[in-house]
Short mmCIF file of C-alpha atoms in Angstrom, two decimals:
data_model
loop_
_atom_site.label_atom_id
_atom_site.label_comp_id
_atom_site.label_asym_id
_atom_site.label_seq_id
_atom_site.Cartn_x
_atom_site.Cartn_y
_atom_site.Cartn_z
CA MET A 213 47.83 58.20 87.41
CA PRO A 214 47.41 61.84 88.55
CA GLY A 215 45.33 60.90 91.63
CA GLN A 216 47.90 58.36 92.77
CA ASP A 217 50.76 60.77 92.15
CA ARG A 218 49.02 63.42 94.26
CA GLN A 219 48.38 60.87 97.01
CA SER A 220 52.02 59.82 96.99
CA GLU A 221 53.15 63.45 97.24
CA ASP A 222 50.78 64.03 100.21
CA ILE A 223 52.22 60.91 102.01
CA GLN A 224 55.75 62.13 101.42
CA LEU A 225 54.82 65.58 102.72
CA LEU A 226 53.25 64.04 105.82
CA VAL A 227 56.35 61.89 106.49
CA ARG A 228 58.70 64.83 106.05
CA SER A 229 56.68 67.00 108.43
CA VAL A 230 56.29 64.57 111.35
CA VAL A 231 58.46 65.77 114.24
CA ASP A 232 57.64 63.28 117.03
CA TYR A 233 59.01 60.26 115.14
CA SER A 234 62.21 59.70 113.24
CA ILE A 235 61.15 58.19 109.89
CA CYS A 236 63.78 57.28 107.35
CA LEU A 237 64.41 54.86 104.50
CA LEU A 238 67.45 52.61 104.15
CA ASP A 239 68.73 50.92 101.06
CA PRO A 240 69.22 47.10 101.13
CA ALA A 241 72.73 47.56 102.60
CA GLY A 242 71.51 49.85 105.42
CA HIS A 243 72.49 53.27 104.10
CA VAL A 244 70.16 56.16 104.77
CA THR A 245 68.29 57.34 101.68
CA SER A 246 65.67 59.68 103.19
CA TRP A 247 65.32 61.77 106.31
CA ASN A 248 62.41 63.63 107.96
CA ALA A 249 62.04 66.52 110.39
CA GLY A 250 61.53 64.17 113.29
CA ALA A 251 64.80 62.37 112.49
CA GLU A 252 66.65 65.63 112.61
CA ARG A 253 65.08 66.69 115.90
CA ILE A 254 65.62 63.38 117.65
CA LYS A 255 69.05 62.43 116.25
CA GLY A 256 70.57 65.82 115.52
CA TYR A 257 71.71 65.23 111.88
CA ARG A 258 70.60 67.38 108.99
CA ALA A 259 69.61 65.49 105.86
CA GLU A 260 72.74 66.45 103.95
CA GLU A 261 74.89 65.18 106.85
CA ILE A 262 73.36 61.73 107.14
CA ILE A 263 72.02 60.63 103.73
CA GLY A 264 74.39 58.02 102.32
CA ARG A 265 75.83 57.02 105.68
CA HIS A 266 75.21 53.61 107.22
CA PHE A 267 72.52 53.45 109.89
CA SER A 268 74.92 51.80 112.33
CA VAL A 269 76.07 55.39 113.24
CA PHE A 270 72.93 55.50 115.45
CA TYR A 271 74.10 52.57 117.61
CA PRO A 272 76.36 52.52 120.67
CA PRO A 273 79.93 51.28 120.00
CA GLU A 274 79.29 48.01 121.86
CA ASP A 275 76.31 47.24 119.62
CA VAL A 276 78.32 48.03 116.45
CA ALA A 277 81.11 45.78 117.71
CA ALA A 278 78.57 42.96 118.22
CA ASP A 279 77.29 43.53 114.60
CA LYS A 280 73.84 44.18 115.95
CA PRO A 281 72.74 46.51 113.12
CA ALA A 282 73.38 43.83 110.50
CA MET A 283 71.50 41.25 112.60
CA GLU A 284 68.49 43.55 112.87
CA LEU A 285 68.32 43.87 109.05
CA GLU A 286 68.60 40.09 108.62
CA VAL A 287 65.72 39.49 111.07
CA ALA A 288 63.65 42.21 109.32
CA VAL A 289 64.16 40.39 106.00
CA ALA A 290 63.38 37.01 107.44
CA ASP A 291 60.38 38.02 109.54
CA GLY A 292 59.19 41.13 107.78
CA ARG A 293 60.11 43.49 110.66
CA TRP A 294 62.34 44.03 113.69
CA GLU A 295 61.16 45.78 116.78
CA GLU A 296 62.83 46.61 120.13
CA GLU A 297 63.56 49.25 122.74
CA GLY A 298 67.15 50.16 123.50
CA TRP A 299 69.86 52.85 123.54
CA ARG A 300 70.60 54.82 120.41
CA VAL A 301 73.16 57.60 119.78
CA ARG A 302 72.66 61.19 118.71
CA LYS A 303 75.01 63.15 116.53
CA ASP A 304 76.60 64.73 119.64
CA GLY A 305 77.41 61.35 121.13
CA THR A 306 74.68 61.38 123.82
CA ARG A 307 72.29 58.44 124.03
CA PHE A 308 68.53 58.27 124.17
CA TRP A 309 66.17 55.40 124.96
CA ALA A 310 64.35 54.50 121.72
CA SER A 311 61.53 52.43 120.39
CA VAL A 312 62.65 51.21 117.03
CA VAL A 313 60.77 49.41 114.24
CA ILE A 314 62.53 48.30 111.04
CA THR A 315 60.30 46.99 108.23
CA ALA A 316 61.60 45.23 105.13
CA LEU A 317 60.20 46.79 101.90
CA HIS A 318 59.70 44.61 98.86
CA ASP A 319 58.50 45.43 95.36
CA ASP A 320 55.73 43.73 93.44
CA ARG A 321 58.15 40.98 92.42
CA GLY A 322 59.19 40.25 95.95
CA GLU A 323 62.66 41.82 95.58
CA LEU A 324 64.06 43.66 98.58
CA ARG A 325 64.02 47.42 97.90
CA GLY A 326 65.24 48.51 101.31
CA PHE A 327 63.91 49.19 104.79
CA GLY A 328 61.63 51.61 106.53
CA LYS A 329 62.96 52.69 109.94
CA VAL A 330 60.75 54.41 112.54
CA THR A 331 62.29 55.59 115.81
CA ARG A 332 60.63 57.27 118.81
CA ASP A 333 62.45 58.89 121.72
CA LEU A 334 61.13 57.28 124.90
CA THR A 335 63.71 58.61 127.32
CA GLU A 336 61.44 60.79 129.35
CA ARG A 337 58.74 58.16 129.63
CA ARG A 338 61.31 55.56 130.66
CA ASN A 339 62.76 57.86 133.35
CA VAL A 340 59.40 58.73 134.87
CA SER A 341 58.33 55.06 134.83
CA ARG A 342 61.60 53.95 136.40
CA ALA A 343 61.35 56.58 139.12
CA LEU A 344 58.12 54.99 140.20
CA ASP A 345 59.11 51.30 139.96
CA GLU A 346 60.37 49.19 142.85
CA ARG A 347 63.85 48.75 141.37
CA GLY A 348 64.32 52.53 141.10
CA MET A 349 63.21 53.13 144.66
CA LEU A 350 65.38 50.26 145.97
CA LEU A 351 68.41 51.76 144.23
CA ALA A 352 67.68 55.12 145.77
CA HIS A 353 67.48 53.63 149.26
CA LEU A 354 70.72 51.64 148.69
CA VAL A 355 72.62 54.68 147.47
CA ARG A 356 71.40 56.70 150.44
CA ALA A 357 72.33 53.96 152.90
CA GLN A 358 75.80 53.58 151.40
CA GLU A 359 76.47 57.29 151.58
CA VAL A 360 75.16 57.52 155.12
CA GLU A 361 77.66 54.81 156.12
CA ARG A 362 80.48 56.57 154.22
CA ARG A 363 79.62 59.82 156.06
CA ARG A 364 79.55 58.05 159.41
CA ILE A 365 82.93 56.45 158.90
CA ALA A 366 84.40 59.75 157.67
CA TYR A 367 83.12 61.64 160.69
CA ASP A 368 84.30 58.90 163.10
CA VAL A 369 87.76 58.90 161.60
CA HIS A 370 87.92 62.70 161.66
CA ASP A 371 86.49 63.27 165.15
CA ASP A 372 88.10 60.30 166.91
CA THR A 373 91.12 58.71 165.25
CA ILE A 374 92.57 61.86 163.65
CA GLN A 375 92.10 64.00 166.79
CA SER A 376 93.76 61.26 168.96
CA MET A 377 96.71 61.07 166.61
CA VAL A 378 97.06 64.89 166.45
CA ALA A 379 97.26 64.85 170.28
CA VAL A 380 99.96 62.16 170.13
CA GLY A 381 101.87 64.32 167.64
CA MET A 382 101.72 67.31 169.94
CA ARG A 383 103.03 65.26 172.88
CA LEU A 384 105.85 63.95 170.74
CA ARG A 385 106.85 67.49 169.81
CA ALA A 386 106.80 68.43 173.49
CA MET A 387 109.01 65.44 174.33
CA GLU A 388 111.41 66.22 171.53
CA SER A 389 112.02 69.73 172.87
CA GLY A 390 113.26 68.28 176.19
CA LEU A 391 115.66 65.80 174.59
CA GLY A 392 118.86 66.09 172.76
CA GLY A 393 121.01 64.18 170.29
CA GLU A 394 119.92 60.80 168.94
CA ARG A 395 116.91 60.53 171.26
CA ALA A 396 115.46 63.81 169.91
CA ALA A 397 116.03 62.65 166.34
CA GLU A 398 114.24 59.34 166.98
CA VAL A 399 111.23 61.11 168.61
CA ARG A 400 111.19 63.61 165.70
CA GLY A 401 111.04 60.71 163.19
CA ILE A 402 108.13 59.14 165.08
CA GLY A 403 106.35 62.48 165.08
CA GLU A 404 106.85 62.89 161.37
CA ALA A 405 105.41 59.44 160.81
CA VAL A 406 102.35 60.32 162.89
CA GLU A 407 101.86 63.55 160.90
CA ALA A 408 102.11 61.68 157.64
CA ALA A 409 99.51 59.14 158.86
CA VAL A 410 97.23 62.01 159.87
CA ALA A 411 97.55 63.55 156.38
CA ARG A 412 96.65 60.19 154.80
CA LEU A 413 93.63 59.84 157.06
CA ARG A 414 92.51 63.34 156.16
CA ASP A 415 92.72 62.37 152.49
CA LEU A 416 90.68 59.20 153.25
CA THR A 417 87.91 61.14 154.98
CA PHE A 418 87.79 63.53 152.01
CA GLU A 419 87.52 60.65 149.56
CA LEU A 420 84.76 59.02 151.69
CA ARG A 421 82.57 62.15 151.75
CA PRO A 422 83.77 65.58 150.60
CA PRO A 423 82.04 68.16 152.90
CA ALA A 424 81.06 70.44 150.03
CA LEU A 425 78.88 67.70 148.48
CA ASP A 426 76.51 67.92 151.48
CA GLU A 427 76.86 71.63 152.12
CA GLU A 428 77.06 73.26 148.67
CA GLY A 429 75.76 70.78 146.13
CA LEU A 430 77.15 68.64 143.29
CA VAL A 431 79.02 71.25 141.23
CA GLU A 432 80.86 72.77 144.23
CA GLY A 433 81.46 69.26 145.62
CA LEU A 434 83.23 68.32 142.39
CA ALA A 435 85.11 71.63 142.25
CA GLY A 436 86.33 71.15 145.81
CA TYR A 437 87.33 67.57 145.09
CA LEU A 438 89.31 68.68 141.97
CA ARG A 439 91.01 71.47 143.96
CA GLN A 440 92.03 68.96 146.60
CA VAL A 441 93.34 66.18 144.37
CA THR A 442 95.10 68.32 141.79
CA ALA A 443 96.97 70.53 144.29
CA GLY A 444 100.63 70.23 143.68
CA THR A 445 100.24 67.83 140.76
CA GLY A 446 100.61 70.27 137.88
CA LEU A 447 97.16 69.35 136.69
CA SER A 448 94.73 72.16 135.76
CA PHE A 449 90.99 71.76 135.52
CA GLU A 450 87.93 73.60 134.28
CA ILE A 451 84.21 72.91 134.98
CA ASP A 452 81.39 73.86 132.60
CA HIS A 453 77.97 73.37 134.18
CA ARG A 454 74.57 74.09 132.67
CA LEU A 455 72.21 72.42 135.11
CA ASP A 456 68.59 73.43 135.41
CA ALA A 457 68.70 72.48 139.10
CA ASP A 458 70.85 70.41 141.49
CA PRO A 459 69.96 66.72 140.89
CA PRO A 460 68.33 64.66 143.66
CA PRO A 461 70.72 63.22 146.25
CA GLU A 462 70.98 59.68 144.77
CA ALA A 463 71.69 61.01 141.26
CA ALA A 464 74.22 63.55 142.65
CA VAL A 465 76.04 60.81 144.51
CA THR A 466 76.14 58.53 141.47
CA ILE A 467 77.53 61.34 139.30
CA PHE A 468 80.09 62.34 141.95
CA ARG A 469 81.38 58.79 142.36
CA ILE A 470 81.74 58.18 138.64
CA CYS A 471 83.60 61.50 138.25
CA GLN A 472 85.73 60.64 141.24
CA GLU A 473 86.87 57.39 139.66
CA ALA A 474 87.47 59.03 136.30
CA ILE A 475 89.55 61.85 137.89
CA THR A 476 91.54 59.26 139.91
CA ASN A 477 92.32 57.37 136.66
CA VAL A 478 93.58 60.61 135.08
CA ARG A 479 95.80 61.39 138.10
CA LYS A 480 97.29 57.89 138.23
CA HIS A 481 97.64 56.88 134.62
CA ALA A 482 97.01 59.56 132.04
CA ARG A 483 100.11 61.76 132.23
CA ALA A 484 97.78 64.65 131.52
CA THR A 485 98.11 68.37 132.09
CA SER A 486 94.40 69.31 132.17
CA ILE A 487 91.00 67.90 133.00
CA ARG A 488 87.75 69.30 131.54
CA LEU A 489 84.48 68.48 133.29
CA SER A 490 81.09 69.38 131.84
CA LEU A 491 77.62 68.80 133.35
CA VAL A 492 74.49 69.54 131.35
CA SER A 493 70.80 68.92 132.03
CA LEU A 494 69.47 66.62 129.33
CA ASP A 495 66.42 64.30 129.00
CA ARG A 496 65.37 64.73 132.63
CA GLY A 497 68.84 63.72 133.70
CA VAL A 498 72.43 64.91 133.74
CA HIS A 499 74.93 64.33 130.93
CA VAL A 500 78.56 64.41 132.08
CA ARG A 501 81.88 64.42 130.28
CA VAL A 502 85.31 64.08 131.92
CA ALA A 503 88.03 64.68 129.35
CA ASP A 504 91.78 64.85 129.65
CA ASP A 505 94.73 65.63 127.32
CA GLY A 506 96.90 62.72 128.45
CA ALA A 507 98.37 59.62 126.83
CA GLY A 508 95.20 57.52 126.57
CA LEU A 509 94.56 54.16 128.24
CA PRO A 510 97.57 52.71 130.05
CA PRO A 511 99.33 49.67 128.60
CA GLY A 512 97.69 46.37 129.49
CA VAL A 513 94.11 47.67 129.39
CA GLU A 514 92.65 45.75 126.46
CA GLY A 515 89.39 47.52 125.89
CA PRO A 516 87.26 49.63 128.29
CA LEU A 517 85.88 46.69 130.27
CA ARG A 518 89.14 45.04 131.36
CA HIS A 519 90.00 47.57 134.10
CA PHE A 520 88.15 47.38 137.39
CA GLY A 521 87.73 51.13 137.75
CA LEU A 522 86.17 51.33 134.29
CA ILE A 523 83.85 48.45 135.03
CA GLU A 524 82.72 50.14 138.28
CA MET A 525 81.98 53.40 136.47
CA ARG A 526 79.85 51.69 133.83
CA GLU A 527 77.99 49.58 136.41
CA ARG A 528 77.17 52.62 138.55
CA ALA A 529 75.67 54.41 135.57
CA GLU A 530 73.72 51.43 134.29
CA ILE A 531 72.41 50.47 137.69
CA ALA A 532 71.08 54.03 138.03
CA GLY A 533 69.25 53.55 134.71
CA GLY A 534 71.75 55.50 132.61
CA TRP A 535 74.59 54.77 130.19
CA TRP A 536 78.42 55.16 130.14
CA SER A 537 81.02 55.11 127.39
CA LEU A 538 84.73 55.70 127.04
CA THR A 539 86.52 57.24 124.05
CA ASP A 540 90.24 56.56 123.93
CA ARG A 541 92.54 58.60 121.73
CA PRO A 542 96.09 57.23 122.16
CA GLY A 543 98.45 60.14 122.69
CA ALA A 544 95.53 62.66 122.83
CA GLY A 545 93.65 61.68 126.00
CA THR A 546 90.46 59.95 126.92
CA THR A 547 86.86 61.04 127.45
CA VAL A 548 84.45 59.44 129.92
CA ASP A 549 80.93 60.18 128.76
CA PHE A 550 77.85 59.26 130.81
CA TRP A 551 74.24 60.16 131.57
CA VAL A 552 72.10 59.32 134.61
CA PRO A 553 68.40 60.15 135.13
CA ALA A 554 67.67 62.78 137.75
CA VAL A 555 64.04 62.17 138.50
CA PRO A 556 63.35 62.41 142.23
CA HIS A 557 62.27 59.17 143.90
CA ALA A 558 59.42 59.02 146.32
#
């Protein structure tokens, strides 16, 4: 009927025009059949890029591996709908916290025609809420306490142990100048061992708390760290940063520690020639990528969660309320990709 056709057109126009919600239709197998303006804004795909692709492309790799998209469709068919909040993935690989409702659509005969899928980006609301909750404040206090202790140890080692050993080295050099033959060689050997120990302790204090992180902020702290650890290794590096502002201290420390572990892995295992680090303000947080051009994951690492350093990076990001992922390209390098919220805590 003409009236019904006009009403249907108006509804379709409304759905296409909504920008705060991603609204799309899926066929019974889960392939995208329609796409609205909100879906493009939230997920980054244009209609011609996504229609016909399976909706599992919106899910993190670990959810795809666990066959979660298929499970959600099964539940929607059995119960009429599926609803949850969780991480979803944009076209550019970044994640956002989403409210998702999947509704099974049946025709007049009860046959499944497909699914309606409505997604809302709740990342900002989640970040603000988490910044105010007890868990978020406790994490901030724990991170600050840990870093205060690291700084204390670094300063103690630098101002006490290292200075004492430097003095010992100076006395040994003075003794060597008054000796000859084998005795001088023995004292020289002891002095060289002391100098090597001092160098290792200086590296340790730098690892514990790079001075630039306190004095010049996150970006310069990372640049200083990269300059220090790549010197003499043949590794080059570049940093691309587009931050609206320096993140609050607990977020900056979390970002620095994850980058530190990623860079250490590149140095030790990747056989790379370059490291590329990018930091971008996104969703009231910071999105970071650490990419190298090396050989990929070392032999014996069966998946991203079998190596302790990788587990530690992921746990740091998730405890902070963010996410972490690893892309491995054998023979072409790896990319550590993570995001942490940067909402100041009270």
